[in-house]
Short mmCIF file of C-alpha atoms in Angstrom, two decimals:
data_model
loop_
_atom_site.label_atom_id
_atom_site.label_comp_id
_atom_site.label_asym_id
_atom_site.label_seq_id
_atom_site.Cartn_x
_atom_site.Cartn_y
_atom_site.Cartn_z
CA UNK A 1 -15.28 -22.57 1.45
CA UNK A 2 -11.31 -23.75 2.06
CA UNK A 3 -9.74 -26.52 3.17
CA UNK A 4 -6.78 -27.66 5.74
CA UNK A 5 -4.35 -27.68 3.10
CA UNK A 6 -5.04 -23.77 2.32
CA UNK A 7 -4.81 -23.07 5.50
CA UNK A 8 -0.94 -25.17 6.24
CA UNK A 9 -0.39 -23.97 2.52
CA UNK A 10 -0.73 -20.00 3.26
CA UNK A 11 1.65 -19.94 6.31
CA UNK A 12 4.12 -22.14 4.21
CA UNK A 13 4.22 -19.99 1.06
CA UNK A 14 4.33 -16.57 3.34
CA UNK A 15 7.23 -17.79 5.23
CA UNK A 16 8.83 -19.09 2.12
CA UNK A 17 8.46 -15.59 0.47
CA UNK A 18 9.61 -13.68 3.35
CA UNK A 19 13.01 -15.71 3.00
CA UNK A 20 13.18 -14.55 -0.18
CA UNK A 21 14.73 -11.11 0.00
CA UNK A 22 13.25 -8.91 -2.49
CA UNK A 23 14.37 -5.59 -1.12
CA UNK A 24 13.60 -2.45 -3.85
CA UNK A 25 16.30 -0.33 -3.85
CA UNK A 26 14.48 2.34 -6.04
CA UNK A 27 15.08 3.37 -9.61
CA UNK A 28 18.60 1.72 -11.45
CA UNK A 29 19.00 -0.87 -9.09
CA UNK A 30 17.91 -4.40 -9.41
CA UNK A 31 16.86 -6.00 -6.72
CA UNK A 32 18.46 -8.94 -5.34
CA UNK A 33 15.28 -10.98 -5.61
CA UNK A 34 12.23 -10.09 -7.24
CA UNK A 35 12.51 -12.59 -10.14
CA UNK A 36 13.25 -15.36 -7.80
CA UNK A 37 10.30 -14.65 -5.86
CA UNK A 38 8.13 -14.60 -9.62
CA UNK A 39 9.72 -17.96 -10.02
CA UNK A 40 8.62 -19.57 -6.97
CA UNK A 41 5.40 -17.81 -7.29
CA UNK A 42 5.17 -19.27 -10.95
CA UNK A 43 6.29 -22.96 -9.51
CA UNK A 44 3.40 -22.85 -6.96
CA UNK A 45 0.52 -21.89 -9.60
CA UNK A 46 1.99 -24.82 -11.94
CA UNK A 47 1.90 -27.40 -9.30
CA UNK A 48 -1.49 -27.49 -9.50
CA UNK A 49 -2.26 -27.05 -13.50
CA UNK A 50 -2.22 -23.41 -14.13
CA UNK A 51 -0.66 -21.56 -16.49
CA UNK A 52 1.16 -18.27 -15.29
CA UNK A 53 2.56 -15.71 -17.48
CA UNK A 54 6.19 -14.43 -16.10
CA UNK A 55 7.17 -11.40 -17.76
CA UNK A 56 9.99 -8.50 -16.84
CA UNK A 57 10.67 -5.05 -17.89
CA UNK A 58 14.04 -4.83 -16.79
CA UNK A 59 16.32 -7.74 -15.84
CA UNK A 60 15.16 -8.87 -12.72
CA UNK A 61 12.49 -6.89 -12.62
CA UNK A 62 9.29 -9.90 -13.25
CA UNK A 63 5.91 -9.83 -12.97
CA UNK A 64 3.75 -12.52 -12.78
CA UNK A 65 0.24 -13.50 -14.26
CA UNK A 66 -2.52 -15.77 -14.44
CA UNK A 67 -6.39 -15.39 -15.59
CA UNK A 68 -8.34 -18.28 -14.06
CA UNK A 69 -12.08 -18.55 -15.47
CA UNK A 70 -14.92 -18.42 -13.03
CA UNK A 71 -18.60 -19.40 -13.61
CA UNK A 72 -20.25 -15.74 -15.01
CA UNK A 73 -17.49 -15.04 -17.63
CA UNK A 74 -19.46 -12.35 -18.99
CA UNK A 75 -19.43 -10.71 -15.43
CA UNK A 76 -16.65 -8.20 -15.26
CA UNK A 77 -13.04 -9.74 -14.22
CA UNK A 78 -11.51 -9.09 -11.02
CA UNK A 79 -8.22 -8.17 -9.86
CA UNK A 80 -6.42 -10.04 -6.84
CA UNK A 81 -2.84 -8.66 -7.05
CA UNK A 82 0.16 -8.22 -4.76
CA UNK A 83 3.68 -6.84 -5.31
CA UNK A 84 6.38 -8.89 -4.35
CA UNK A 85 9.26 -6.52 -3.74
CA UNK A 86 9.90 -5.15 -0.09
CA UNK A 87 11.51 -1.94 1.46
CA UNK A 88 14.81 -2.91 2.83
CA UNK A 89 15.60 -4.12 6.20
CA UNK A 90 18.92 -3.85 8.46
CA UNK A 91 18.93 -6.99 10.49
CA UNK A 92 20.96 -5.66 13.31
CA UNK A 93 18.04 -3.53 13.86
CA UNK A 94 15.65 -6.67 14.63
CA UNK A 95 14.53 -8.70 17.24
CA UNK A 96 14.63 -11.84 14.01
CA UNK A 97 16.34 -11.86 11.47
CA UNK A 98 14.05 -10.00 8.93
CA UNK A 99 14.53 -12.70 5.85
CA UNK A 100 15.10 -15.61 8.44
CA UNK A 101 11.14 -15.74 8.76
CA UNK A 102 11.29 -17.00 12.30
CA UNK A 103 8.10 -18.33 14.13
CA UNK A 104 8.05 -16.39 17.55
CA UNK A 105 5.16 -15.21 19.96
CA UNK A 106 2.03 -16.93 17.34
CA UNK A 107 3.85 -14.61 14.76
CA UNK A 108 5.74 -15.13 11.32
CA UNK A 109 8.36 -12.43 11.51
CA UNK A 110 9.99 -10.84 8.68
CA UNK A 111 10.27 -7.88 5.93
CA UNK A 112 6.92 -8.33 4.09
CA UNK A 113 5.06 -10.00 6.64
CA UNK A 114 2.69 -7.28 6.16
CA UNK A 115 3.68 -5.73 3.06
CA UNK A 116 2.53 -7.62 1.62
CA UNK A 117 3.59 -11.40 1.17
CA UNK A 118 0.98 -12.27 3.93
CA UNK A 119 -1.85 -11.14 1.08
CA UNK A 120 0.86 -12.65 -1.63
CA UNK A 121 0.03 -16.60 0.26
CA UNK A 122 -3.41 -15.89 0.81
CA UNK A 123 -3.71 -14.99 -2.67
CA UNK A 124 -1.66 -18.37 -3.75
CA UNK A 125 -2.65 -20.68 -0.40
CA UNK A 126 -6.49 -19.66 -2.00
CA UNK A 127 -6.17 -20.00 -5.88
CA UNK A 128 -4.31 -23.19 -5.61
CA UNK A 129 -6.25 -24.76 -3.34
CA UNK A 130 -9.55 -23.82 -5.66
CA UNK A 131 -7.60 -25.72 -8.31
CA UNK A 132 -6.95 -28.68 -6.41
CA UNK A 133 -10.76 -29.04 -5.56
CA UNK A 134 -11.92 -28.00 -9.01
CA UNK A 135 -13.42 -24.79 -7.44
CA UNK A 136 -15.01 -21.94 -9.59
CA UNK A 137 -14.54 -18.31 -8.35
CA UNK A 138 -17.88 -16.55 -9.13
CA UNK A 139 -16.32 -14.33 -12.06
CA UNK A 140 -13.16 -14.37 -13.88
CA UNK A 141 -9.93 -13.63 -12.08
CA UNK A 142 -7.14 -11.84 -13.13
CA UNK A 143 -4.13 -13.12 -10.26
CA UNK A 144 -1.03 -10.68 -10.81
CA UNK A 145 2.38 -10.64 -8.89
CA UNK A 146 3.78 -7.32 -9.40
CA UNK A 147 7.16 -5.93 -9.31
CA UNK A 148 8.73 -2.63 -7.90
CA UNK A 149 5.62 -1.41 -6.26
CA UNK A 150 7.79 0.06 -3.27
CA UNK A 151 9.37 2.34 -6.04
CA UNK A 152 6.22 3.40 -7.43
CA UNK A 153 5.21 0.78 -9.77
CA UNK A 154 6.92 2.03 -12.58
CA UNK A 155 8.94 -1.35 -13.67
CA UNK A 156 5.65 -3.33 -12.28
CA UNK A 157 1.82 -2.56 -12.41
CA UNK A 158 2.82 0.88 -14.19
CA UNK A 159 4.93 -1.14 -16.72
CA UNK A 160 2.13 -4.07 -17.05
CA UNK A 161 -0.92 -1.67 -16.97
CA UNK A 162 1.37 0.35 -19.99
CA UNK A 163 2.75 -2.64 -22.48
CA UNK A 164 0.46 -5.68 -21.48
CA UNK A 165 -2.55 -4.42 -20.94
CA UNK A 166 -4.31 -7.56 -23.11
CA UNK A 167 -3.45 -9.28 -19.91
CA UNK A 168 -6.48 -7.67 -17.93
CA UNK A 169 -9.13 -7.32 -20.55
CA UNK A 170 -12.55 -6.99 -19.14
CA UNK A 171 -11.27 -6.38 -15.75
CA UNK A 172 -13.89 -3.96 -13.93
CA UNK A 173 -12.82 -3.81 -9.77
CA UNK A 174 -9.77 -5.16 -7.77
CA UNK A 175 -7.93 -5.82 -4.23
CA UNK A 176 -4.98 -5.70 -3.29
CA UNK A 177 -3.68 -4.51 0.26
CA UNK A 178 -3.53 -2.30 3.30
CA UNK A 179 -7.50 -2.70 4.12
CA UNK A 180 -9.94 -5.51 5.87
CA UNK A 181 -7.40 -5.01 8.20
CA UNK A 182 -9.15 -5.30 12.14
CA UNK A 183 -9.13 -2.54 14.85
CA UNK A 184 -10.56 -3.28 18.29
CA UNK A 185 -12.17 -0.12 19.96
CA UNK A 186 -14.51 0.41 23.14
CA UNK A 187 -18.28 0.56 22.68
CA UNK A 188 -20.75 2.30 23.43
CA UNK A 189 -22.92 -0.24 25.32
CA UNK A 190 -19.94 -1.83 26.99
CA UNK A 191 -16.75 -3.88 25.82
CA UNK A 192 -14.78 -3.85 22.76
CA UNK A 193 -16.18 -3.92 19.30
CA UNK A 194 -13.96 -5.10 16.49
CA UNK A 195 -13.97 -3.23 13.01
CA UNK A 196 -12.59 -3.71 10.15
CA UNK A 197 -11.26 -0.68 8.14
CA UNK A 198 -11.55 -1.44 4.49
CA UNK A 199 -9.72 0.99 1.95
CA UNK A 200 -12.16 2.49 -0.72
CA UNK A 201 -9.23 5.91 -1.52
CA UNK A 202 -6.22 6.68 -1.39
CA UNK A 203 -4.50 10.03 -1.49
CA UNK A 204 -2.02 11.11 -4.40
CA UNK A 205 1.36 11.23 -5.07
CA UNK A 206 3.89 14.24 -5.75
CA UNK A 207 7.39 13.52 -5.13
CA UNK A 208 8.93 16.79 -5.80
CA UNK A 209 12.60 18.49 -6.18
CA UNK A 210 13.11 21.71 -5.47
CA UNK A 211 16.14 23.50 -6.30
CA UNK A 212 17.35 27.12 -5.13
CA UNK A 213 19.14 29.06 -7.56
CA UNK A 214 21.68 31.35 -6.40
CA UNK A 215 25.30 33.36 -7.27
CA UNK A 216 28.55 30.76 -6.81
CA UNK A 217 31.06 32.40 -5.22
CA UNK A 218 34.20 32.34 -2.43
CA UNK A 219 33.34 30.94 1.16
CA UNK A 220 34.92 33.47 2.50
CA UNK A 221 33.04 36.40 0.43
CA UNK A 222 29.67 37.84 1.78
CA UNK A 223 26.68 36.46 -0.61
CA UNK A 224 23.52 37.79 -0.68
CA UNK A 225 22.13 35.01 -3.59
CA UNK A 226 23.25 32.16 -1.75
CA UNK A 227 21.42 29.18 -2.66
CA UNK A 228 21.72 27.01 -0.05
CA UNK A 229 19.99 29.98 2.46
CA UNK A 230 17.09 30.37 -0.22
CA UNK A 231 16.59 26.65 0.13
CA UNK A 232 16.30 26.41 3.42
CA UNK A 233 13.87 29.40 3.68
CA UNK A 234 11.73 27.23 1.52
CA UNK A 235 12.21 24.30 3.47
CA UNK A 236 11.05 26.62 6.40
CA UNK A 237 8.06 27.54 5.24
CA UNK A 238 7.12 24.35 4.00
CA UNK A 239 7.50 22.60 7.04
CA UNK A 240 6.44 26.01 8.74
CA UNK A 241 2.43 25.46 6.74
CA UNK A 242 -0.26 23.69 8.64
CA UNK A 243 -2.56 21.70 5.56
CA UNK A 244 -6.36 22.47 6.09
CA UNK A 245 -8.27 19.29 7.26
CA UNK A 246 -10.56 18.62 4.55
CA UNK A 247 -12.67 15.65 5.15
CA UNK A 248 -13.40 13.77 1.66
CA UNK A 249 -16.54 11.34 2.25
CA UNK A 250 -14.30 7.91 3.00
CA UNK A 251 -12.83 9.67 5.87
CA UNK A 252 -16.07 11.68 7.09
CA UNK A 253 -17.39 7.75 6.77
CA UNK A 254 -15.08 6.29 8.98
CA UNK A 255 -15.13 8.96 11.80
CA UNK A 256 -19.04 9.25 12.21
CA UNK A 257 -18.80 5.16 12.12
CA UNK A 258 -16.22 5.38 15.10
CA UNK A 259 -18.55 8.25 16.86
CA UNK A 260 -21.37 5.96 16.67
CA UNK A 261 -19.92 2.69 18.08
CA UNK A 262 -17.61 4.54 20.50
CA UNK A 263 -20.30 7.01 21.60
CA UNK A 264 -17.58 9.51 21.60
CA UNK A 265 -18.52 12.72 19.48
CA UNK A 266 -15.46 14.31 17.58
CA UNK A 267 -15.52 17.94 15.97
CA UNK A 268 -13.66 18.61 12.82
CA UNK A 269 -10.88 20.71 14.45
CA UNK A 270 -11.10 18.20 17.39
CA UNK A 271 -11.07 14.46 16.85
CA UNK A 272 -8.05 13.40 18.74
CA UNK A 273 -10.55 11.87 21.58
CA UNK A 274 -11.96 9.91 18.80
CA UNK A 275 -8.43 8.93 17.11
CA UNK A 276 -7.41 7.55 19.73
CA UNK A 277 -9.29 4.59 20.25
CA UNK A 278 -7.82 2.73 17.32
CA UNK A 279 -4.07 2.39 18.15
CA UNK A 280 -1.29 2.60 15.54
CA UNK A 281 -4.10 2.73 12.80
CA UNK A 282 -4.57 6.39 13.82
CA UNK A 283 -1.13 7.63 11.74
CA UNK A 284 -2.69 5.99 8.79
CA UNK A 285 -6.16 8.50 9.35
CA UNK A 286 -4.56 11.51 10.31
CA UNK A 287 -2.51 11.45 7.18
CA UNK A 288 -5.95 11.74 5.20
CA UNK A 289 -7.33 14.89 7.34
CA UNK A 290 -5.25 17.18 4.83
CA UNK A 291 -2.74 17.21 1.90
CA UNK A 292 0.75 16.61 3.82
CA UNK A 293 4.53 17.51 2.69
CA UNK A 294 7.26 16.13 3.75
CA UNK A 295 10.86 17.01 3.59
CA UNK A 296 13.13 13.82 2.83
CA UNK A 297 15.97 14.47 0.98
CA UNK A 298 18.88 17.10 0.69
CA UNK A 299 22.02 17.65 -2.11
CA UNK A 300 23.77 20.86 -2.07
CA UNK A 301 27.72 22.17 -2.19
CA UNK A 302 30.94 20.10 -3.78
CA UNK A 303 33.95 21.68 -1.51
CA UNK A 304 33.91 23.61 1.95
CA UNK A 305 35.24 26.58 0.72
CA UNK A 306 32.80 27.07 -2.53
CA UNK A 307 29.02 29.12 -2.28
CA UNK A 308 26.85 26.71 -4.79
CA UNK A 309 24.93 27.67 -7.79
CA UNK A 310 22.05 25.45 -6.86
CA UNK A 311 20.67 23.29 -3.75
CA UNK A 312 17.91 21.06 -3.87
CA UNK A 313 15.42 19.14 -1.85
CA UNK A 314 13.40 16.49 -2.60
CA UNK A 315 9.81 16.75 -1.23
CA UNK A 316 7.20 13.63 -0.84
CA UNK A 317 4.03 15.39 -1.41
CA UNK A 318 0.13 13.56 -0.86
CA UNK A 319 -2.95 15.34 -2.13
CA UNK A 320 -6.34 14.16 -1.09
CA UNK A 321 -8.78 13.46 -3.71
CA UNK A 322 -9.81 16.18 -6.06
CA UNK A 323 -7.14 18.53 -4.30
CA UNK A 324 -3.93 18.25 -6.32
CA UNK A 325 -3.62 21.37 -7.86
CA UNK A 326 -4.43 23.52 -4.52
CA UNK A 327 -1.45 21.20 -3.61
CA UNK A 328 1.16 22.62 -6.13
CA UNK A 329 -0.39 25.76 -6.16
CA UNK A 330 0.75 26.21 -2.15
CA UNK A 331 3.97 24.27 -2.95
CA UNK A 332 4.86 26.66 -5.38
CA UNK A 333 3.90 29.62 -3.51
CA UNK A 334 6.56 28.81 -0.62
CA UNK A 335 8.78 27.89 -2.55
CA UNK A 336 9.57 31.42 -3.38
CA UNK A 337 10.82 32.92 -6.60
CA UNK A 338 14.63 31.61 -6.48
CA UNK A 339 13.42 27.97 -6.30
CA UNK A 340 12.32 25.73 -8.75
CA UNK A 341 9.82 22.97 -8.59
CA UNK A 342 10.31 19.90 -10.50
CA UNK A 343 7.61 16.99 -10.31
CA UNK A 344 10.18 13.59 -9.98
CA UNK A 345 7.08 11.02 -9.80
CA UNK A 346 2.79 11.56 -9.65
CA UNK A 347 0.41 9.22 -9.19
CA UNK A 348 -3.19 9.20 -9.28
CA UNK A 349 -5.35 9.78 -6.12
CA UNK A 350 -8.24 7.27 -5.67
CA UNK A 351 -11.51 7.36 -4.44
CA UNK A 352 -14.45 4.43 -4.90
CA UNK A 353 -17.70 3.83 -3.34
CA UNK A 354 -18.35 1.90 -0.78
CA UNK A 355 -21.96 0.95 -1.24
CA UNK A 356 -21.80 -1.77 -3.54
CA UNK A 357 -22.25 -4.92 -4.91
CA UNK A 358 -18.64 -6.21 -4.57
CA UNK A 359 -18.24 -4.41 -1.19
CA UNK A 360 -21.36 -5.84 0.26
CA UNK A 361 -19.43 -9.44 -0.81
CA UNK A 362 -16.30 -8.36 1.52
CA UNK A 363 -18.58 -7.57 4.33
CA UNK A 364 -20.45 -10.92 3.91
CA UNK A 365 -17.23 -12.85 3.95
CA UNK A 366 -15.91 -11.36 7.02
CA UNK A 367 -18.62 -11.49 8.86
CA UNK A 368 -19.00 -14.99 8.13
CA UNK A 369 -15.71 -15.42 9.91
CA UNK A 370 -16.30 -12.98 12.44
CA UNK A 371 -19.86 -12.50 13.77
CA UNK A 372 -21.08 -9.11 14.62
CA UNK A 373 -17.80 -7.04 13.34
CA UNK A 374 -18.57 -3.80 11.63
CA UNK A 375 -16.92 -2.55 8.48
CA UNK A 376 -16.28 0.61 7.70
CA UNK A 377 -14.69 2.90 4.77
CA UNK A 378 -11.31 4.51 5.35
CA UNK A 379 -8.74 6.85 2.87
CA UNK A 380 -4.85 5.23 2.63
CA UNK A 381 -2.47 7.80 3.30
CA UNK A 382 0.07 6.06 0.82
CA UNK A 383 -0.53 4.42 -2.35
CA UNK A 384 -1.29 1.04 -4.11
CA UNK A 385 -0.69 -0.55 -7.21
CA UNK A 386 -4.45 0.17 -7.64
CA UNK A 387 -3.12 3.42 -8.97
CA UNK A 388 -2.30 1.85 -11.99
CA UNK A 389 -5.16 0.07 -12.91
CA UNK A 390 -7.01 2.70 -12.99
CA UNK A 391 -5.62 3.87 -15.42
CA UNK A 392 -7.62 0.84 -17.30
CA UNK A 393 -11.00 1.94 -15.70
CA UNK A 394 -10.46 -1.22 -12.64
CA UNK A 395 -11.91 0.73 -9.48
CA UNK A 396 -9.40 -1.09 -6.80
CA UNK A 397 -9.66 -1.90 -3.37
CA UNK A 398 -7.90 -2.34 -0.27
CA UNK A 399 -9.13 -6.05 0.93
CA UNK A 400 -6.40 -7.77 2.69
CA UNK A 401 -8.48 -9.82 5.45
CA UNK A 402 -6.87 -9.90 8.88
CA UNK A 403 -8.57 -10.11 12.54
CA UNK A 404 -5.95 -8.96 14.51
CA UNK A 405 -5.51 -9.07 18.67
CA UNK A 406 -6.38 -5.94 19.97
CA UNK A 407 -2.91 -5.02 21.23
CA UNK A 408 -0.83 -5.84 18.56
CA UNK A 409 0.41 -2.35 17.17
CA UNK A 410 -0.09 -3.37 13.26
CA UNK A 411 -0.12 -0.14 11.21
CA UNK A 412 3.07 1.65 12.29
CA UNK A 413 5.02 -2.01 11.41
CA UNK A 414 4.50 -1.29 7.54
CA UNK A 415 8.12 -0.32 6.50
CA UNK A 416 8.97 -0.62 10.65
CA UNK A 417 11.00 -2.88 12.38
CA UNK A 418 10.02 -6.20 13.52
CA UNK A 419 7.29 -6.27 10.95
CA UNK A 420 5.05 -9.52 11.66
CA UNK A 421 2.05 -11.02 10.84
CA UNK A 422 -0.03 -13.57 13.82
CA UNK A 423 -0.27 -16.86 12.36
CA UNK A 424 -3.46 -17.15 13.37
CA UNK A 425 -4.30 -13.38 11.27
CA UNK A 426 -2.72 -15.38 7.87
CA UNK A 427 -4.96 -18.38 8.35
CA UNK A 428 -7.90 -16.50 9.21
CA UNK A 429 -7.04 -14.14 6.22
CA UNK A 430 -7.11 -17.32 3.51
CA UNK A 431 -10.52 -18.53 5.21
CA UNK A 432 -11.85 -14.63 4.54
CA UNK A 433 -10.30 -14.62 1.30
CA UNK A 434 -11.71 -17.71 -0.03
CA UNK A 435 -15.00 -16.95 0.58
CA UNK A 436 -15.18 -13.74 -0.76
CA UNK A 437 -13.57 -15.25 -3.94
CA UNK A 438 -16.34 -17.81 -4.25
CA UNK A 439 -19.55 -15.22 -4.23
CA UNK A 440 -17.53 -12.26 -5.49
#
């Protein structure tokens, strides 16, 4: 299914990558090396006779792609995409250098180790090594490289998906990351029992501003309109809610899953028994019991002696599937009458099925790697550039392959510090990968 060379190849390109630094700064900023990283990426698909596409929609801003035919062209094309950019990293914060992609402990460390240049080289370490052999994936695939995803994906998949979309014509399903991921939990009958948590949904986006409208006045006159005190009433009450758990099927899929290899029974207003036998994953589940709000940024006042017209906050807002309107509609509600709500970004929540032909193909390919693992369904609490190709009718997955040692504390690394990836994970990844890429 692979060869040696993939497997030196995807531990090469991820550490080349990770040196790379492609931090997103968010909107109006370009980032210091996102259209490097395209370049390299479009140097290692031409080193073996393909034919990338590198296009940008700002400067500096590139995206990179490449269809490669596979043996059932009429078969619907898939999807195998990655983003390139990374959140930013302070280095004095790390154990390594976080763009020095050092080789400690049977790890690569490094911003992006796991978001996501680890899929990024599996993705390349794979394609290129089909090319060198003259291998045929099953169907056509669509390979894309996108930019900005840790901004939203407006000057990347958004951007693509919206002004090329010629570029992913007859595309039906994709992957891309934060699932096929491994969590190791006790069994029923005895010992541990490996999993794999593959992402079929993912919640919504909302990220909001709210501003409180008040008087202006002197700081040293009583003011009954000040808007700085209505904001923070609203931010009271907002943090102040509790969400209703509301258990969409991905996540009712994945808990009666865990019941029934654990043995250990969970309630719906009780499942922390249950929660807690899969480590750092279990942030990543509890954010998909309920719609969630979170305060994150504040602006109000110009001089310490001057009552403000307005305050604001900015909110970051995740509705489960089929529930963002009851979202705004509480949002709103707490908000209060002196305070206005103003949508900055929304994205689309997700939610596919799991019982399927291409899903089936995932199992097969890990299990062909790892004997006797289950696989089971689970909601992402963030978001994907999956979002955006839906927009095109692609149903997208999370399917980034990685068996993982039981105590490595993988989840709350995504945007953490000392992100890293086992070298042994990224090798066993490509293997997975390739497989599944061959009978998908």
């Amino acid at each position: 299914m692979t060869s040696a060379a993939a497997e030196s190849d995807v531990l090469r390109i991820c550490r080349d990558l990770i040196r790379i630094d492609t931090s997103n700064y968010g909107p109006g900023v370009e980032g210091p090396g996102e259209r490097e990283a395209a370049e390299y990426v479009v140097g290692q698909l031409q080193e073996v006779g393909l034919e990338p596409e590198l296009f940008e929609s700002e400067k500096g801003r590139a995206n990179v792609v490449v269809r490669i035919p596979g043996e059932d062209t009429e078969r619907g094309a898939l999807v195998v995409h990655g983003h390139l950019d990374v959140v930013p990293a302070e280095a004095a914060d790390w154990t390594h250098d976080p763009f020095a992609a050092d080789l400690a402990d049977g790890c690569v460390w490094g911003r992006g180790a796991i978001d996501m240049k680890d899929m990024d080289a599996m993705i390349l370490a794979t394609v290129r090594d089909f090319a060198r052999r003259s291998v045929k994936p099953s169907r056509d695939l669509v390979v894309a490289f996108f930019a900005d995803e840790e901004a939203g994906g407006v000057l990347g998949s958004h951007w693509a998906v919206d002004n090329r979309p010629e570029l992913f014509d007859g595309a039906t399903e994709a992957i891309s990351e934060v699932g096929g991921y491994s969590v190791t939990v006790p069994a029923a009958s005895g010992g541990d029992q490996r999993a794999y948590l593959l992402q079929t949904a993912e919640k919504g986006i909302r990220w909001l501003r709210l501003t409180a409208h008040g008087r202006a006045g002197h700081g040293s006159v009583p003011n009954d309109e000040n808007a700085i005190v209505r904001l923070a009433q609203a931010i009271t009450c907002i943090d102040a809610h509790v969400w209703p758990r509301q258990y969409i099927a991905s996540v009712r899929a994945l808990l009666d899953g865990l019941s029934t290899t654990t043995g250990i029974t969970y309630a719906d207003d009780d499942n922390a028994a249950l929660l807690s036998t899969i480590g750092g994953a279990r942030g990543f589940v509890e954010g998909t019991l309920a719609n969630t709000s979170n305060v994150t940024m504040l602006a109000a006042g110009y001089k310490q002696n001057v009552i403000p017209q307005t305050a604001s906050v900015n909110v970051d807002c995740r509705f489960l599937p089929g529930h963002e309107d009851e979202l705004m509609g509480v949002i709103e509600e707490l908000a209060g009458e002196h305070v206005t709500v103003e949508t900055l970004h929304r994205d689309i929540a997700l939610d596919a099925p799991f019982e399927t032909h291409l899903v089936e193909r995932m199992k097969s390919a890990l299990r062909a790697e790892d004997p006797g693992c289950e696989v089971l369904p689970y909601c992402l609490s963030g978001g994907t550039d999956n979002k955006a190709l839906k927009e095109l009718g692609v149903t997208g997955y999370g399917f980034a392959p990685l068996r993982l040692p039981a105590d490595l504390d993988f989840a709350p690394m995504f945007h953490g510090i000392d992100e890293r990836v086992p070298v042994e994970s990224l090798e066993f990844g490509q293997r997975v990968l390739a497989r599944f890429l061959t009978d998908c």
